[in-house]
mmCIF file of C-alpha atoms in Angstrom:
data_model
loop_
_atom_site.group_PDB
_atom_site.id
_atom_site.type_symbol
_atom_site.label_atom_id
_atom_site.label_comp_id
_atom_site.label_asym_id
_atom_site.label_seq_id
_atom_site.Cartn_x
_atom_site.Cartn_y
_atom_site.Cartn_z
ATOM 1 C CA MET A 1 0.000 0.000 0.000
ATOM 2 C CA LEU A 2 1.236 3.511 -0.803
ATOM 3 C CA ILE A 3 1.087 5.877 2.188
ATOM 4 C CA GLY A 4 1.673 9.600 1.612
ATOM 5 C CA TYR A 5 3.268 12.148 3.905
ATOM 6 C CA ALA A 6 2.760 15.863 3.269
ATOM 7 C CA ARG A 7 4.442 18.465 5.453
ATOM 8 C CA VAL A 8 4.389 22.248 5.565
ATOM 9 C CA SER A 9 6.526 24.343 7.892
ATOM 10 C CA THR A 10 4.021 26.992 8.960
ATOM 11 C CA PRO A 11 0.231 27.143 9.348
ATOM 12 C CA ASP A 12 -0.094 29.806 6.624
ATOM 13 C CA GLN A 13 1.216 27.372 3.996
ATOM 14 C CA ASN A 14 -1.161 24.841 2.446
ATOM 15 C CA PHE A 15 -0.994 21.165 1.571
ATOM 16 C CA ASN A 16 -2.898 21.296 -1.759
ATOM 17 C CA LEU A 17 0.018 20.766 -4.163
ATOM 18 C CA GLN A 18 1.518 17.927 -2.125
ATOM 19 C CA VAL A 19 -1.769 16.159 -1.392
ATOM 20 C CA GLU A 20 -2.888 16.298 -5.036
ATOM 21 C CA ALA A 21 0.451 14.876 -6.221
ATOM 22 C CA LEU A 22 0.370 12.103 -3.593
ATOM 23 C CA GLU A 23 -3.215 11.137 -4.411
ATOM 24 C CA LYS A 24 -2.426 11.169 -8.146
ATOM 25 C CA ALA A 25 0.511 8.828 -7.422
ATOM 26 C CA GLY A 26 -1.969 6.347 -5.912
ATOM 27 C CA CYS A 27 -1.569 6.875 -2.168
ATOM 28 C CA ALA A 28 -4.372 5.157 -0.290
ATOM 29 C CA LYS A 29 -3.877 7.406 2.712
ATOM 30 C CA VAL A 30 -2.194 10.815 2.999
ATOM 31 C CA TYR A 31 -1.005 12.114 6.371
ATOM 32 C CA GLN A 32 -0.550 15.865 6.802
ATOM 33 C CA GLU A 33 1.687 17.643 9.284
ATOM 34 C CA THR A 34 2.504 21.255 10.059
ATOM 35 C CA ALA A 35 5.976 21.262 11.575
ATOM 36 C CA SER A 36 9.392 22.686 10.869
ATOM 37 C CA GLY A 37 11.680 20.269 9.039
ATOM 38 C CA ALA A 38 14.377 21.080 11.595
ATOM 39 C CA LYS A 39 12.316 19.562 14.429
ATOM 40 C CA VAL A 40 13.591 16.204 15.583
ATOM 41 C CA GLU A 41 10.229 15.138 16.962
ATOM 42 C CA ARG A 42 7.398 15.177 14.450
ATOM 43 C CA LYS A 43 4.277 13.527 15.847
ATOM 44 C CA VAL A 44 2.507 12.693 12.578
ATOM 45 C CA LEU A 45 5.671 11.236 11.016
ATOM 46 C CA GLY A 46 6.024 9.049 14.105
ATOM 47 C CA GLU A 47 2.433 7.827 13.641
ATOM 48 C CA ILE A 48 3.131 6.964 10.002
ATOM 49 C CA LEU A 49 6.292 5.055 10.847
ATOM 50 C CA ALA A 50 4.331 3.048 13.431
ATOM 51 C CA TYR A 51 1.502 2.422 10.927
ATOM 52 C CA LEU A 52 3.641 1.187 8.000
ATOM 53 C CA ARG A 53 3.954 -2.565 7.471
ATOM 54 C CA PRO A 54 6.335 -4.661 5.348
ATOM 55 C CA GLY A 55 5.417 -4.280 1.686
ATOM 56 C CA ASP A 56 4.098 -0.707 2.165
ATOM 57 C CA THR A 57 5.783 2.294 0.550
ATOM 58 C CA LEU A 58 6.122 5.725 2.134
ATOM 59 C CA VAL A 59 5.639 8.414 -0.512
ATOM 60 C CA VAL A 60 6.621 12.088 -0.259
ATOM 61 C CA TRP A 61 6.273 14.892 -2.758
ATOM 62 C CA ARG A 62 9.924 15.983 -2.322
ATOM 63 C CA LEU A 63 12.845 14.700 -0.251
ATOM 64 C CA ASP A 64 12.979 17.839 1.889
ATOM 65 C CA ARG A 65 9.453 17.111 3.157
ATOM 66 C CA LEU A 66 10.757 14.035 5.008
ATOM 67 C CA GLY A 67 14.283 14.551 6.365
ATOM 68 C CA ARG A 68 15.937 17.368 8.318
ATOM 69 C CA SER A 69 19.229 16.722 6.549
ATOM 70 C CA LEU A 70 20.692 14.258 4.109
ATOM 71 C CA GLY A 71 22.045 12.177 6.980
ATOM 72 C CA HIS A 72 18.654 12.092 8.705
ATOM 73 C CA LEU A 73 16.927 11.218 5.433
ATOM 74 C CA ILE A 74 19.326 8.354 4.758
ATOM 75 C CA GLN A 75 18.824 7.036 8.292
ATOM 76 C CA LEU A 76 15.031 7.124 7.890
ATOM 77 C CA VAL A 77 15.099 5.355 4.532
ATOM 78 C CA ASN A 78 17.539 2.724 5.821
ATOM 79 C CA ASP A 79 15.228 2.111 8.803
ATOM 80 C CA LEU A 80 12.284 1.727 6.427
ATOM 81 C CA GLU A 81 14.244 -0.679 4.228
ATOM 82 C CA SER A 82 15.289 -2.791 7.224
ATOM 83 C CA HIS A 83 11.562 -3.263 7.989
ATOM 84 C CA GLY A 84 10.717 -4.197 4.390
ATOM 85 C CA ILE A 85 9.133 -0.814 3.648
ATOM 86 C CA GLY A 86 9.828 1.082 0.438
ATOM 87 C CA PHE A 87 10.336 4.803 -0.064
ATOM 88 C CA LYS A 88 9.356 7.011 -2.968
ATOM 89 C CA SER A 89 9.962 10.710 -3.690
ATOM 90 C CA LEU A 90 7.870 12.036 -6.567
ATOM 91 C CA VAL A 91 9.817 15.147 -7.625
ATOM 92 C CA GLU A 92 13.252 13.482 -7.485
ATOM 93 C CA ALA A 93 11.843 10.256 -9.014
ATOM 94 C CA ILE A 94 13.471 8.066 -6.351
ATOM 95 C CA ASP A 95 11.863 4.696 -5.711
ATOM 96 C CA THR A 96 13.766 2.348 -3.392
ATOM 97 C CA THR A 97 11.497 -0.528 -4.342
ATOM 98 C CA THR A 98 13.419 -0.735 -7.641
ATOM 99 C CA PRO A 99 17.065 -1.760 -8.083
ATOM 100 C CA THR A 100 17.893 1.596 -9.712
ATOM 101 C CA GLY A 101 16.275 3.518 -6.865
ATOM 102 C CA GLN A 102 18.193 1.500 -4.271
ATOM 103 C CA PHE A 103 21.447 2.090 -6.135
ATOM 104 C CA PHE A 104 20.819 5.836 -6.354
ATOM 105 C CA PHE A 105 20.057 6.024 -2.666
ATOM 106 C CA GLN A 106 23.221 4.074 -1.760
ATOM 107 C CA ILE A 107 25.304 6.459 -3.865
ATOM 108 C CA THR A 108 23.657 9.410 -2.116
ATOM 109 C CA GLY A 109 24.512 7.806 1.237
ATOM 110 C CA ALA A 110 28.130 7.341 0.187
ATOM 111 C CA PHE A 111 28.386 11.039 -0.688
ATOM 112 C CA ALA A 112 26.877 11.976 2.658
ATOM 113 C CA GLU A 113 29.418 9.823 4.486
ATOM 114 C CA LEU A 114 32.249 11.356 2.439
ATOM 115 C CA GLU A 115 31.007 14.834 3.360
ATOM 116 C CA ARG A 116 30.921 13.955 7.091
ATOM 117 C CA ASN A 117 34.467 12.544 6.901
ATOM 118 C CA LEU A 118 35.788 15.633 5.090
ATOM 119 C CA ILE A 119 34.199 17.935 7.689
ATOM 120 C CA ARG A 120 35.721 15.870 10.507
ATOM 121 C CA GLU A 121 39.130 15.941 8.791
ATOM 122 C CA ARG A 122 39.021 19.736 8.305
ATOM 123 C CA THR A 123 37.943 20.244 11.923
ATOM 124 C CA MET A 124 40.812 18.106 13.245
ATOM 125 C CA ALA A 125 43.319 19.913 11.016
ATOM 126 C CA GLY A 126 42.030 23.291 12.246
ATOM 127 C CA LEU A 127 42.316 22.218 15.890
ATOM 128 C CA ALA A 128 45.854 20.895 15.338
ATOM 129 C CA SER A 129 46.828 24.158 13.647
ATOM 130 C CA ALA A 130 45.423 26.193 16.547
ATOM 131 C CA ARG A 131 47.257 24.019 19.104
ATOM 132 C CA SER A 132 50.542 24.479 17.214
ATOM 133 C CA ARG A 133 50.044 28.258 17.569
ATOM 134 C CA GLY A 134 49.514 27.819 21.322
ATOM 135 C CA ARG A 135 45.726 28.106 21.301
ATOM 136 C CA ASN A 136 43.783 25.411 23.064
ATOM 137 C CA GLY A 137 40.068 25.015 22.593
ATOM 138 C CA GLY A 138 37.480 25.317 25.262
ATOM 139 C CA ARG A 139 36.408 27.930 27.690
ATOM 140 C CA PRO A 140 39.123 29.985 29.413
ATOM 141 C CA LYS A 141 39.703 29.220 33.098
ATOM 142 C CA ALA A 142 37.747 31.395 35.509
ATOM 143 C CA LEU A 143 40.687 31.465 37.918
ATOM 144 C CA ASP A 144 44.354 30.832 37.279
ATOM 145 C CA GLY A 145 46.409 29.005 39.918
ATOM 146 C CA GLU A 146 47.589 32.195 41.629
ATOM 147 C CA ALA A 147 44.095 33.710 41.827
ATOM 148 C CA PHE A 148 42.647 30.481 43.228
ATOM 149 C CA ALA A 149 45.424 30.325 45.843
ATOM 150 C CA MET A 150 44.495 33.850 46.972
ATOM 151 C CA ALA A 151 40.794 32.969 47.045
ATOM 152 C CA LEU A 152 41.590 29.818 49.014
ATOM 153 C CA THR A 153 43.587 31.843 51.580
ATOM 154 C CA LEU A 154 40.603 34.183 52.028
ATOM 155 C CA TYR A 155 38.277 31.181 52.349
ATOM 156 C CA HIS A 156 40.432 29.495 55.020
ATOM 157 C CA ASP A 157 40.615 32.760 56.957
ATOM 158 C CA ARG A 158 36.899 32.185 57.765
ATOM 159 C CA ARG A 159 36.267 35.913 58.161
ATOM 160 C CA ASN A 160 35.338 36.313 54.500
ATOM 161 C CA PRO A 161 31.966 35.051 53.264
ATOM 162 C CA VAL A 162 32.130 32.995 50.078
ATOM 163 C CA GLY A 163 29.869 35.516 48.354
ATOM 164 C CA SER A 164 32.315 38.377 48.897
ATOM 165 C CA ILE A 165 35.274 36.220 47.810
ATOM 166 C CA CYS A 166 33.442 35.351 44.608
ATOM 167 C CA LYS A 167 32.493 38.973 44.002
ATOM 168 C CA LYS A 168 36.132 40.031 44.457
ATOM 169 C CA PHE A 169 37.287 37.519 41.804
ATOM 170 C CA GLY A 170 34.296 37.958 39.491
ATOM 171 C CA ILE A 171 33.104 34.348 39.648
ATOM 172 C CA ALA A 172 29.936 32.540 40.680
ATOM 173 C CA LYS A 173 29.740 30.642 43.963
ATOM 174 C CA ARG A 174 29.203 27.440 42.032
ATOM 175 C CA THR A 175 32.478 28.033 40.168
ATOM 176 C CA PHE A 176 34.353 28.616 43.411
ATOM 177 C CA TYR A 177 32.944 25.458 44.973
ATOM 178 C CA ARG A 178 33.852 23.476 41.838
ATOM 179 C CA TYR A 179 37.476 24.715 42.108
ATOM 180 C CA LEU A 180 37.437 23.947 45.830
ATOM 181 C CA GLU A 181 36.194 20.387 45.245
ATOM 182 C CA LYS A 182 38.823 19.797 42.569
ATOM 183 C CA HIS A 183 41.500 21.124 44.952
ATOM 184 C CA ARG A 184 40.323 18.748 47.713
ATOM 185 C CA GLN A 185 40.329 15.777 45.360
ATOM 186 C CA GLU A 186 43.845 16.580 44.167
ATOM 187 C CA ARG A 187 45.067 16.803 47.775
ATOM 188 C CA ALA A 188 43.368 13.493 48.640
ATOM 189 C CA THR A 189 44.991 11.640 45.736
ATOM 190 C CA SER A 190 48.487 13.155 46.044
ATOM 191 C CA PRO A 191 50.995 11.196 48.194
#
């Protein structure tokens, strides 16, 4: 059975074009959803995925109506395929129930994986370059060793409230207590 899925991003858009195309393609049932494509959780799509059975085919008007990204789309289609469910996109003329459609989708998946690997490689190269110039990633320390030692001296003096110590060093109480806990753990583990 062909099951259609039509999605618009905002309530002021309408489903007419998608629904007509899906019905013309022979969909027995067409689900409609108003939700941003960037949303991870789409209620109606979840209902469709629970409704589909082996031998059914999920049909969309265009690929971008189904997946948030190419990676997400590939994951969805692979999940469908693993359950014996086909996938069809009308505009792109992709039909995973045919050998050609499966091949095209596998090639698309290979390109997506290549893109992810290239992004990872560029990110690692950028981080290595920054480290070689003496720049380490992450958030700068709230207190350096000398500043924490001074704050610790004030804390052990017991005449200074933690709030005033934190105000003096421009940090939150939670930050001070985190430094204090780390200091205690280091002292407990050192010989």
